[in-house]
XYZ file of C-alpha atoms in Angstrom:
547
model
C 0.000 0.000 0.000
C 1.287 3.428 -0.908
C 0.484 5.907 1.854
C 3.394 8.344 1.697
C 0.932 11.193 1.171
C -0.863 10.379 4.451
C 0.809 12.367 7.194
C 0.116 13.178 10.840
C -1.814 16.376 11.418
C -3.862 18.073 14.123
C -6.952 16.120 13.105
C -5.508 12.628 13.269
C -2.794 12.768 15.925
C -2.524 14.253 19.411
C -0.023 13.668 22.223
C -0.993 10.920 24.635
C -1.502 12.575 28.018
C -3.578 11.613 31.073
C -4.814 15.213 31.290
C -7.580 14.315 28.812
C -9.105 12.011 31.429
C -10.004 14.982 33.621
C -11.739 16.752 30.743
C -13.696 13.616 29.876
C -14.843 13.106 33.465
C -15.842 16.761 33.867
C -17.571 16.961 30.469
C -19.486 13.689 30.691
C -20.056 13.331 34.452
C -19.788 16.907 35.785
C -21.971 16.254 38.873
C -20.498 12.883 39.768
C -18.436 12.891 42.995
C -14.715 13.226 42.362
C -13.166 13.848 45.786
C -14.276 12.925 49.297
C -12.326 14.089 52.340
C -14.107 14.100 55.674
C -17.031 16.496 55.271
C -15.685 17.856 51.973
C -17.351 16.735 48.741
C -16.397 17.931 45.250
C -17.641 16.780 41.855
C -15.665 16.474 38.625
C -16.715 19.868 37.280
C -15.516 21.575 40.457
C -12.314 19.551 40.457
C -11.443 20.543 36.891
C -12.090 24.199 37.676
C -9.749 24.080 40.663
C -7.046 22.299 38.652
C -7.307 24.940 35.928
C -7.051 27.714 38.508
C -3.949 26.072 39.960
C -2.333 25.813 36.527
C -3.192 29.396 35.628
C -1.923 30.743 38.964
C 1.407 28.943 38.594
C 1.911 30.395 35.118
C 1.025 33.874 36.356
C 3.667 33.446 39.031
C 6.245 33.242 36.237
C 6.856 29.484 35.958
C 7.916 28.261 32.530
C 7.506 24.945 30.739
C 9.589 22.241 32.401
C 9.894 23.980 35.781
C 9.455 21.730 38.807
C 6.714 22.073 41.419
C 7.473 20.003 44.526
C 4.657 18.930 46.825
C 4.943 17.673 50.405
C 1.414 16.410 50.904
C -0.367 13.374 52.318
C -3.353 11.922 50.449
C -5.486 15.068 50.554
C -7.561 16.818 47.839
C -4.740 19.201 46.918
C -2.574 16.198 46.054
C -5.175 14.944 43.570
C -5.456 18.434 42.076
C -1.676 18.779 41.756
C -1.562 15.694 39.523
C -3.592 17.614 36.949
C -3.024 21.305 37.673
C 0.771 21.147 37.617
C 1.140 19.341 34.241
C -1.735 21.439 32.806
C 0.642 24.370 33.185
C 3.374 22.506 31.297
C 5.230 21.956 34.568
C 6.718 18.874 36.237
C 5.264 17.469 39.460
C 7.732 16.273 42.113
C 5.897 14.401 44.878
C 8.029 14.160 48.024
C 8.029 11.300 50.511
C 6.325 12.657 53.630
C 8.466 10.571 55.977
C 11.895 11.654 54.818
C 14.311 13.701 56.913
C 15.157 17.340 56.031
C 18.566 16.419 54.576
C 17.091 13.933 52.073
C 14.310 16.334 51.129
C 16.783 19.179 50.675
C 18.801 17.074 48.242
C 15.681 16.367 46.170
C 14.586 19.999 46.143
C 18.032 21.171 45.072
C 18.631 18.361 42.577
C 15.237 18.823 40.931
C 15.476 22.622 41.015
C 12.048 23.157 42.575
C 10.567 26.589 41.835
C 7.437 26.142 43.988
C 6.851 23.982 47.060
C 3.372 23.070 48.318
C 3.489 22.058 51.995
C 0.814 20.469 54.158
C 0.644 22.414 57.427
C 1.270 19.255 59.473
C 4.600 18.796 57.672
C 5.780 22.416 57.935
C 8.575 21.910 60.457
C 10.515 19.354 58.423
C 9.966 21.264 55.177
C 11.050 24.578 56.662
C 14.371 22.994 57.521
C 14.583 21.192 54.144
C 13.981 24.368 52.155
C 16.588 26.253 54.196
C 19.136 23.487 53.603
C 18.372 23.378 49.864
C 18.775 27.138 49.547
C 22.083 26.832 51.388
C 23.122 24.258 48.782
C 22.418 26.670 45.939
C 18.691 26.373 45.215
C 17.076 29.693 44.353
C 14.521 30.385 47.109
C 11.295 28.708 45.968
C 7.777 30.036 46.418
C 6.388 28.150 49.422
C 2.613 27.599 49.578
C 0.876 26.402 52.750
C -1.826 23.775 52.255
C -4.192 23.787 55.260
C -6.524 20.940 56.200
C -8.611 22.505 58.983
C -10.948 19.561 59.573
C -8.030 17.252 60.377
C -5.182 19.641 61.326
C -6.802 22.731 62.865
C -3.583 24.217 64.264
C -0.980 23.606 61.576
C 2.065 25.854 61.307
C 2.275 28.265 58.352
C 5.686 28.800 56.737
C 4.718 29.954 53.242
C 4.142 33.202 51.392
C 0.414 32.457 51.015
C -1.943 29.537 51.391
C -3.270 27.198 48.719
C -6.743 28.714 48.379
C -5.234 32.177 47.952
C -2.989 30.803 45.191
C -5.998 29.296 43.390
C -7.789 32.634 43.663
C -5.002 34.172 41.555
C -5.880 31.887 38.640
C -8.801 31.585 36.256
C -10.689 28.505 35.143
C -9.781 28.232 31.460
C -8.780 25.521 29.047
C -6.244 27.870 27.428
C -3.345 26.247 29.236
C -0.047 24.925 27.853
C -0.460 21.282 28.822
C 1.797 18.821 27.031
C 3.569 20.072 23.922
C 4.396 16.456 23.137
C 3.842 13.110 24.769
C 7.566 12.831 25.579
C 7.236 15.915 27.781
C 8.021 15.224 31.414
C 4.968 14.980 33.647
C 6.583 14.073 36.963
C 9.801 13.491 38.861
C 10.014 10.707 41.447
C 13.013 9.861 43.580
C 14.120 6.340 44.355
C 14.605 5.327 47.971
C 18.326 6.031 47.881
C 19.280 3.061 50.033
C 22.671 2.938 48.339
C 24.131 6.382 47.728
C 22.098 9.379 46.640
C 18.537 8.790 45.427
C 18.027 8.965 41.683
C 15.443 11.225 40.062
C 13.183 9.108 37.873
C 11.475 11.121 35.137
C 8.041 10.108 33.815
C 6.524 11.216 30.500
C 2.934 12.123 29.650
C 2.896 9.117 27.333
C 4.017 6.664 29.993
C 1.570 8.037 32.567
C -1.285 7.763 30.049
C -0.389 4.201 29.106
C 0.000 2.928 32.658
C -3.182 4.646 33.815
C -5.109 2.774 31.134
C -3.285 -0.462 31.846
C -4.388 -0.211 35.492
C -7.994 -0.274 34.284
C -7.361 -3.346 32.163
C -5.552 -5.315 34.875
C -8.406 -4.744 37.337
C -11.290 -4.857 34.820
C -12.252 -1.555 36.433
C -15.741 -0.389 35.486
C -17.208 3.109 35.554
C -17.319 5.115 38.778
C -15.056 3.062 41.065
C -14.749 4.313 44.642
C -11.003 4.328 45.237
C -9.544 4.636 48.741
C -6.141 6.314 48.950
C -4.255 3.960 51.262
C -1.280 3.975 48.871
C 0.633 7.276 49.129
C 0.232 9.439 46.055
C 3.873 10.439 46.493
C 4.893 6.863 45.646
C 5.237 6.543 41.854
C 2.407 9.089 41.580
C 0.175 6.625 43.369
C 0.978 3.992 40.721
C -0.710 6.393 38.255
C -4.092 5.889 39.921
C -4.890 9.639 40.189
C -5.145 9.530 36.393
C -6.785 6.088 36.357
C -9.587 7.195 38.680
C -10.256 10.227 36.466
C -10.353 8.023 33.362
C -13.203 6.047 34.952
C -14.857 9.117 36.535
C -14.451 7.494 39.913
C -14.313 8.850 43.437
C -11.043 9.677 45.206
C -11.596 8.894 48.893
C -8.749 10.704 50.629
C -6.966 9.400 53.729
C -4.306 11.379 55.578
C -2.698 8.317 57.134
C -3.119 4.569 57.205
C -5.256 3.555 60.158
C -7.343 0.384 60.329
C -10.392 2.035 61.902
C -10.336 4.906 59.405
C -9.987 2.496 56.487
C -12.892 0.269 57.542
C -15.055 3.313 58.280
C -14.482 4.663 54.780
C -15.002 1.286 53.117
C -18.300 0.990 54.946
C -19.533 4.584 54.696
C -18.312 5.506 51.218
C -18.771 2.108 49.566
C -15.095 1.766 48.663
C -14.587 -0.689 45.802
C -10.801 -0.516 45.247
C -7.612 0.211 47.149
C -3.876 -0.475 46.782
C -1.122 -0.981 49.302
C 2.002 -2.731 50.454
C 1.645 -6.055 52.322
C 1.829 -4.280 55.678
C -1.416 -2.416 54.900
C -3.299 -5.603 54.039
C -1.871 -7.340 57.106
C -3.111 -4.463 59.233
C -6.656 -4.985 57.967
C -6.641 -8.769 58.220
C -5.394 -8.642 61.813
C -7.746 -5.851 62.905
C -10.376 -6.648 65.567
C -13.506 -8.319 64.202
C -15.755 -5.484 65.386
C -14.005 -3.072 62.985
C -15.066 -5.192 60.009
C -18.783 -5.377 60.789
C -21.159 -4.055 58.147
C -19.030 -4.546 55.018
C -21.027 -6.776 52.687
C -19.804 -5.705 49.237
C -16.738 -6.975 47.355
C -13.602 -4.868 47.726
C -10.825 -5.177 45.155
C -7.373 -4.960 46.737
C -4.021 -4.674 44.954
C -0.747 -5.598 46.631
C 2.806 -4.999 45.455
C 6.007 -5.871 47.221
C 6.507 -9.113 49.079
C 4.466 -12.040 47.807
C 1.195 -12.439 49.748
C 1.359 -15.500 52.025
C -1.524 -17.972 52.281
C -2.669 -16.513 55.605
C -3.055 -13.072 54.034
C -4.994 -14.383 51.039
C -7.256 -16.443 53.316
C -7.778 -13.497 55.664
C -8.748 -11.130 52.859
C -11.049 -13.693 51.256
C -12.857 -14.182 54.559
C -13.534 -10.422 54.557
C -14.852 -10.497 50.993
C -11.760 -8.822 49.552
C -10.380 -9.940 46.185
C -6.589 -9.635 46.036
C -4.520 -8.895 42.917
C -0.741 -9.300 43.192
C 1.452 -6.974 41.119
C 5.142 -6.175 40.833
C 7.138 -3.219 39.643
C 9.595 -0.463 40.471
C 9.699 3.321 40.477
C 11.322 3.186 37.044
C 8.255 1.453 35.529
C 5.626 3.761 37.046
C 4.864 1.342 39.886
C 3.359 -2.042 38.954
C 4.178 -3.317 35.474
C 3.506 -7.044 35.887
C 0.468 -8.761 37.389
C -0.221 -12.278 38.603
C -3.241 -12.747 36.366
C -5.536 -15.355 37.899
C -6.558 -18.280 35.738
C -10.078 -19.704 36.052
C -8.842 -23.168 36.985
C -7.030 -21.828 40.051
C -10.315 -21.116 41.836
C -10.939 -24.764 42.689
C -7.451 -25.451 44.042
C -6.633 -25.810 47.749
C -5.597 -22.590 49.472
C -1.861 -23.444 49.764
C -1.639 -24.095 46.025
C -3.603 -20.948 45.173
C -1.314 -18.989 47.462
C 1.749 -20.415 45.718
C 0.397 -19.475 42.299
C -0.758 -16.012 43.412
C 2.604 -15.299 45.042
C 4.312 -15.046 41.672
C 5.061 -11.740 39.965
C 3.214 -12.988 36.905
C 3.111 -11.581 33.406
C 3.481 -8.164 31.799
C 0.817 -5.471 32.073
C -1.477 -5.289 29.045
C 0.250 -2.198 27.671
C 3.825 -3.053 28.604
C 5.636 -4.507 25.611
C 7.729 -7.043 27.487
C 8.608 -8.312 30.944
C 11.138 -11.103 30.771
C 13.884 -12.875 32.688
C 17.280 -12.818 30.989
C 20.913 -13.550 31.632
C 22.325 -10.136 32.644
C 25.514 -10.750 30.685
C 24.321 -12.374 27.450
C 20.733 -11.009 27.502
C 19.524 -14.460 26.489
C 16.103 -15.344 27.895
C 16.251 -18.065 30.528
C 14.409 -21.371 29.966
C 10.879 -21.506 31.368
C 11.699 -24.332 33.734
C 11.160 -22.724 37.127
C 14.836 -23.227 37.986
C 17.075 -21.200 35.669
C 17.872 -17.869 37.306
C 18.136 -14.537 35.537
C 17.338 -10.848 35.955
C 13.883 -9.372 35.380
C 14.003 -6.922 32.479
C 11.399 -4.640 30.950
C 10.867 -2.970 27.616
C 8.002 -0.781 26.466
C 5.983 2.361 27.014
C 5.569 1.909 30.762
C 9.144 2.954 31.275
C 10.863 6.017 32.684
C 12.548 8.522 30.405
C 15.685 8.090 32.506
C 17.434 9.436 35.598
C 17.557 13.215 35.873
C 21.083 14.534 35.439
C 22.632 11.060 35.554
C 23.388 9.812 32.031
C 25.767 7.111 33.270
C 23.124 5.495 35.505
C 20.551 5.836 32.715
C 22.823 4.085 30.222
C 23.526 1.293 32.701
C 19.824 0.820 33.431
C 18.998 0.558 29.699
C 22.032 -1.514 28.703
C 21.358 -3.746 25.723
C 17.982 -2.202 25.014
C 16.355 -3.534 28.180
C 15.664 -1.975 31.555
C 17.568 -3.972 34.178
C 15.543 -4.271 37.389
C 18.190 -5.851 39.611
C 15.680 -8.505 40.698
C 16.610 -12.147 40.266
C 13.874 -14.508 39.129
C 12.877 -17.685 37.324
C 10.085 -18.319 34.826
C 7.675 -21.194 35.385
C 6.548 -23.393 32.481
C 3.305 -21.386 32.227
C 5.318 -18.224 31.554
C 4.784 -16.634 34.966
C 7.734 -14.840 36.554
C 8.716 -15.703 40.122
C 11.193 -13.482 41.984
C 13.853 -15.317 43.905
C 15.607 -12.269 45.348
C 17.112 -8.873 44.826
C 20.657 -9.378 43.628
C 21.949 -7.619 46.740
C 19.722 -9.697 49.051
C 20.977 -13.153 48.071
C 22.720 -14.792 51.040
C 25.826 -16.762 50.101
C 26.527 -19.291 52.830
C 29.429 -21.673 52.419
C 29.261 -21.175 48.652
C 25.518 -21.921 48.517
C 23.041 -19.250 47.423
C 20.088 -18.766 49.774
C 17.046 -16.788 48.658
C 15.911 -14.488 51.439
C 12.420 -14.578 49.923
C 12.288 -18.381 50.225
C 13.165 -18.164 53.922
C 10.612 -15.386 54.436
C 7.932 -17.504 52.743
C 8.601 -20.235 55.285
C 8.445 -17.779 58.190
C 5.096 -16.419 57.037
C 3.613 -19.894 57.404
C 4.120 -19.689 61.160
C 0.778 -18.719 62.713
C 2.319 -16.108 65.036
C 4.313 -14.214 62.375
C 2.851 -10.985 60.983
C 5.971 -9.460 59.342
C 9.199 -11.241 58.430
C 12.426 -10.093 56.829
C 15.640 -12.051 56.290
C 19.105 -10.644 55.621
C 22.664 -11.914 55.645
C 24.549 -12.003 58.944
C 28.347 -12.385 59.048
C 29.526 -15.833 60.098
C 33.182 -16.796 60.766
C 32.738 -20.293 59.323
C 30.206 -19.936 56.519
C 30.881 -16.349 55.467
C 27.274 -15.370 56.077
C 24.083 -17.015 57.297
C 20.411 -15.968 57.410
C 19.213 -13.671 60.181
C 15.440 -13.266 60.597
C 13.661 -10.161 61.876
C 10.100 -10.796 62.977
C 7.047 -8.856 64.111
C 4.541 -11.069 65.889
C 0.785 -10.760 65.527
C -0.940 -8.953 68.404
C -1.516 -11.302 71.301
C 0.666 -14.059 69.824
C 3.917 -15.410 71.240
C 6.876 -17.335 69.849
C 10.474 -17.834 70.898
C 13.610 -17.954 68.824
C 13.749 -21.715 69.365
C 10.145 -22.057 68.170
C 10.844 -20.153 64.964
C 14.051 -22.058 64.186
C 12.374 -25.411 64.840
C 9.473 -24.435 62.581
C 11.837 -23.424 59.767
C 13.644 -26.754 59.993
C 10.414 -28.482 58.964
C 10.119 -26.341 55.821
C 13.683 -25.579 54.717
C 16.978 -27.277 54.053
C 19.237 -27.035 57.091
C 21.664 -24.494 55.619
C 18.767 -22.132 54.845
C 17.393 -22.026 58.396
C 17.989 -18.697 60.202
C 20.806 -18.873 62.738
C 19.446 -15.845 64.583
C 15.925 -14.503 65.152
C 15.323 -10.924 66.313
C 11.860 -9.905 67.519
C 10.505 -6.369 67.357
C 9.134 -3.800 64.945
C 10.666 -4.185 61.492
C 11.685 -0.818 59.944
C 9.632 0.163 56.916
C 9.442 2.937 54.365
C 6.487 5.314 54.105
C 4.934 2.933 51.574
C 5.244 -0.081 53.869
C 8.272 -1.683 52.218
C 10.723 -3.282 54.601
C 13.994 -1.374 54.850
C 16.400 -4.243 54.391
C 19.376 -1.933 54.187
C 18.708 -0.933 57.808
C 18.418 -4.573 58.830
C 21.638 -5.424 57.029
C 23.401 -2.707 59.017
C 22.016 -4.184 62.240
C 22.950 -7.707 61.244
C 26.529 -6.638 60.586
C 26.784 -5.289 64.107
C 27.231 -8.144 66.555
C 26.263 -5.813 69.378
C 22.937 -5.095 67.715
C 22.258 -8.761 67.124
C 23.200 -9.962 70.573
C 21.772 -7.193 72.699
């Protein structure tokens, strides 16, 4: 076919951007609820108007295309609005982790070159120090905007030039806004955890955000008007792109300042929540909550988990509550989840332990991700699908970061050979499903034998008293290193070190059994991920282990 005379034009091609989802929701369902936060209720028409005012006000303040707007906000309405208002202005949204220390925040502000900082009044103290440090490091003083939340934080400290509502009052509701000049334009900047060296600034594009937002709908078969509870922080990979996903389905954003079992069950019950996402710790919190908290929830709730594989006890606990769990896997560099353990119909009739084993895998690529594969990191050859041959999980496709801001060497390394290298070691089962064995840095090498920390953790989670488990390498004079287990027990449950070790011996080869068990709260990130780097530091200190 000869089609050389057929060319892209304004009529047949437009940049892919998730900003169109807001317009669709406001045009088609203007009166449908968009945001719920305590007594506050806003519909999609009101939400679009506020986002447009935010965008207009930022432009009138002198910001230019590509400038960075940093936000230090919990899951409140302003955070939803920032996901649209900031990129509407042609700017880049930098969502900051609300649990970081001033030094880490200062680095991110300075590295990203933030021109404006939106600050929740409950987080003012840490941000005041962070901004001062960043300015001392060379950042031009940014415009600081206070974001009050009077129903929940009536006495918050103000550190900004003006508050959020005053900023919005400076703008006008208009669709004459820059938006995305092209789909490769940057929409957001997210920083990795920085557990080894300085955190890296991961840059997302409008195209990638659009594609992953749609893929979220496909993975969950999400219908119109979902009621989505914000248990997952929106600062984490832009909430796995769900601010844009919820708009695409004209759903309801049920805001939540902090994760609390009572608050979560109240909102599920009162608002009719249909979907929520979270790390395993969030789901564990709900499963282990008192029975009286769960009374009155009769509808199905769709839950998504990413991180550690869900153990059988978690799956059983959620099922008993009427919650349907979807297991996903991903990284900051792939916009959050980019693979999903898609359930097959024949799994439903299997015994719980077998269903748990199948659901614990990282699964297959997202609908709109071109490839998720396990390959030899040196040769890039795909490993056999035999459930035994180890390789590194690699991605390729549109659900992929643009690269690391200001770090071309790290970007080139990450994309070596035309694949994104995750650093996660895995096998592929005969049915094509990926199963993580470990992070490359988390493999324990004991006497020349490789021990998967995830395998040991899986065994620990089978113990009825264990709520959270993490395993890291501990120095050993004979074997080089051996497994050390850190455990949080379920409320009201008891177990000794001898109990745990004896239990593991019935499920693991002898050399894989933990030589030391430490009880207590396991350190976690703001998104509920276990901070293994902190545990490794403890395990390498004999004083810390033996105290």
